[in-house]
Coordinates of C-alpha atoms in Angstrom, one line a residue:
X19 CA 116.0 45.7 114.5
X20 CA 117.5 48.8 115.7
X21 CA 119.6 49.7 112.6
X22 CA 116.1 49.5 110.6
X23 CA 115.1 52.0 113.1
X24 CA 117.4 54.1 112.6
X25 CA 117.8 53.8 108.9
X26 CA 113.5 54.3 109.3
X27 CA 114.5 57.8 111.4
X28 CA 116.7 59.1 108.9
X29 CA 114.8 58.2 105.9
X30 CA 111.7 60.7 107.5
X31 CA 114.4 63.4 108.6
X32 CA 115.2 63.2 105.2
X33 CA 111.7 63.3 103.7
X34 CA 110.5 66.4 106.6
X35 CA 114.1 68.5 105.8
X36 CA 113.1 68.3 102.2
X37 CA 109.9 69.3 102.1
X38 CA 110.2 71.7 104.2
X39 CA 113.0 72.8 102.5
X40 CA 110.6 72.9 99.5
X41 CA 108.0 74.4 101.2
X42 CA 110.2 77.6 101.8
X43 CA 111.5 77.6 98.6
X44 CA 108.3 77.5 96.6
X45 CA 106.5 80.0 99.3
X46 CA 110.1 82.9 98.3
X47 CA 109.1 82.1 94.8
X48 CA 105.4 83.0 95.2
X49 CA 106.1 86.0 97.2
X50 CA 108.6 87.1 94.4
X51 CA 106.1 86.2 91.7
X52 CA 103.2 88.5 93.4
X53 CA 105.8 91.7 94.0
X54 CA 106.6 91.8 90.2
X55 CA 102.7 91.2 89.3
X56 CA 102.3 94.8 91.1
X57 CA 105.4 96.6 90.5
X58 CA 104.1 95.8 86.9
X59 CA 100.8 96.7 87.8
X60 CA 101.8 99.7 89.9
X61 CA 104.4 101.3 86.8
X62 CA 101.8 100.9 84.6
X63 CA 99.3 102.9 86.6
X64 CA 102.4 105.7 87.5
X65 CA 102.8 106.1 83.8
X66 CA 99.3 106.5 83.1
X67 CA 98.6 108.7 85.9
X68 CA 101.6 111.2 84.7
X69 CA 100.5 110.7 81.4
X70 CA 97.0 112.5 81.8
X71 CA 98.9 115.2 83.9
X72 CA 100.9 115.8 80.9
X73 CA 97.5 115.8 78.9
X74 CA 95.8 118.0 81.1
X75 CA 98.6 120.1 80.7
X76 CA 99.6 120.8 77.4
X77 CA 95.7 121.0 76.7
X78 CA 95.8 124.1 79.1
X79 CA 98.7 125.8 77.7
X80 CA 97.0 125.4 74.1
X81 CA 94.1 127.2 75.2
X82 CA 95.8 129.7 76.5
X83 CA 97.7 130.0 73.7
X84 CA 94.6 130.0 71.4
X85 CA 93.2 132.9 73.5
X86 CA 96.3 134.7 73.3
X87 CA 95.6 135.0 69.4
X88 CA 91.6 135.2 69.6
X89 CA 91.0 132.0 68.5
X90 CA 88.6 129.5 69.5
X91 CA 90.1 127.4 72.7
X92 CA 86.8 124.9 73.2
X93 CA 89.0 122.5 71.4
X94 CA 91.8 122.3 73.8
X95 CA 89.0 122.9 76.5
X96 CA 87.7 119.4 75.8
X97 CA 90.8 117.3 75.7
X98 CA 92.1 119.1 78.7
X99 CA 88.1 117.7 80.7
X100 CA 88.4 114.7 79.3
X101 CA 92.2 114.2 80.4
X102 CA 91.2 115.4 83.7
X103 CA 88.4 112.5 84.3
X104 CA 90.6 109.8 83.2
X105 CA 93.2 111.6 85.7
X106 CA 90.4 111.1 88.6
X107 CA 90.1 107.2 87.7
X108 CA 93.9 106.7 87.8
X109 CA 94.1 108.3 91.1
X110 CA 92.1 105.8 92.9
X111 CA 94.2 103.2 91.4
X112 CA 97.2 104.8 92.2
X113 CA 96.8 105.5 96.0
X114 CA 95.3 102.0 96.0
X115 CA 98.8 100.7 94.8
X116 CA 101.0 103.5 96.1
X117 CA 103.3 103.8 99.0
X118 CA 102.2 106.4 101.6
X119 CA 105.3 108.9 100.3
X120 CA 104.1 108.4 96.4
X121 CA 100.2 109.1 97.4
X122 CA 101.3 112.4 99.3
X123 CA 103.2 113.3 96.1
X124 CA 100.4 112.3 93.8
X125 CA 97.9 114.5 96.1
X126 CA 100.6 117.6 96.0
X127 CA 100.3 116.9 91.7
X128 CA 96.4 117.2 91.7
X129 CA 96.6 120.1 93.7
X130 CA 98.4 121.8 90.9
X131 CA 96.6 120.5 88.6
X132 CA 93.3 121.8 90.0
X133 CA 95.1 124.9 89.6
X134 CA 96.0 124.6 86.4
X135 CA 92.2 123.4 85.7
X136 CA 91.0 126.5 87.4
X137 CA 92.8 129.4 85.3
X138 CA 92.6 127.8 82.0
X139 CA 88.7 127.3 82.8
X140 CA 88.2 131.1 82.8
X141 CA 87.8 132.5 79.8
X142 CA 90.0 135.6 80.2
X143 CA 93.2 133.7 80.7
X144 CA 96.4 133.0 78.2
X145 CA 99.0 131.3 78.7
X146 CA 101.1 134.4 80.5
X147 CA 98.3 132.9 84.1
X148 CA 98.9 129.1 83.7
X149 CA 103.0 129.3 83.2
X150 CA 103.4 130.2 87.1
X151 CA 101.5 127.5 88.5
X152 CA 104.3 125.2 89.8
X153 CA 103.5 121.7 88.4
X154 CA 106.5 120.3 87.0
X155 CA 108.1 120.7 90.5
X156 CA 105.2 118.7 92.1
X157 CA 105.5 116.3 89.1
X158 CA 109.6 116.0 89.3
X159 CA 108.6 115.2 93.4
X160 CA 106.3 112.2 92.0
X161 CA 108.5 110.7 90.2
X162 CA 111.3 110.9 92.7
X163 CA 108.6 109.3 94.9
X164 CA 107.7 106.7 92.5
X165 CA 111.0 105.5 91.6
X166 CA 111.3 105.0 95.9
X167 CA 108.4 102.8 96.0
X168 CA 109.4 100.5 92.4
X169 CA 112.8 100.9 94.1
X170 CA 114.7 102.3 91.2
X171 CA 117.6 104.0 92.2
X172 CA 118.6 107.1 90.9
X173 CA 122.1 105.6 89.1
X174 CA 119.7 102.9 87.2
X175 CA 117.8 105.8 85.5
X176 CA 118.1 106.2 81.3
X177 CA 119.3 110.0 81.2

């Protein structure tokens, strides 16, 4: 009687060890599965975000340009608003998704970009007024900031 004891006790050791066992394993394997889902979802919404920046951007500096030779800038004008409003959707995304040191980053990059929206908006200005507004050194701190937060060290980088 007491070796079917026994033999009873370590047959629900057994059964407990492995399902707990199993039980950690599969709850690693969720938690793995979930960081990926937003690191993808977070890159995705880093790239977009610079991506309208870049818009915005060059849309500015071909405005300026096209006042530069008298010609008509409304063109440029419009991709540069439209940029700018898909720029203000992607930023609620992105500080929804962000790190705290990427969303301070992100809010140092609009406020260049606001900048940037400002003097190409009046109709006097060429490129000579937008070319000192400093927004590739707020966009070069974003993306040292994003890398941070997907945790992409710097010797992992394509160059």
């Amino acid at each position: 009687m007491a070796t079917q004891i026994f033999t009873l006790v370590g047959v629900l050791i057994g059964a407990l060890t492995s399902y707990f066992a199993t039980a950690v394993a599969e709850r690693a394997k969720f938690r793995r599965e979930m960081a990926t889902r937003w690191d993808e979802r977070k890159l995705d919404t880093y790239i977009e975000y610079v991506t309208c920046i870049k818009e915005i951007q060059r849309a500015a500096m071909d405005a300026g340009r096209a006042r530069e030779k008298g010609a008509d800038a409304s063109g440029a004008l419009v991709t540069m608003e439209e940029s700018e409003n898909r720029r203000s959707i992607l930023f609620e995304t992105f500080i929804l998704l962000s790190n705290e040191k990427a969303a301070t980053a992100a809010h140092a990059v609009n406020q260049r970009t606001w900048e940037l929206l400002r003097v190409a908006r009046v109709p006097s200005s060429g490129i000579t007024e937008l070319r000192p507004i400093p927004l590739v050194e707020a966009l070069n701190g974003l993306h040292e900031a994003a890398r941070a937060d997907l945790t992409i060290s710097s010797s992992t980088r394509i160059r």
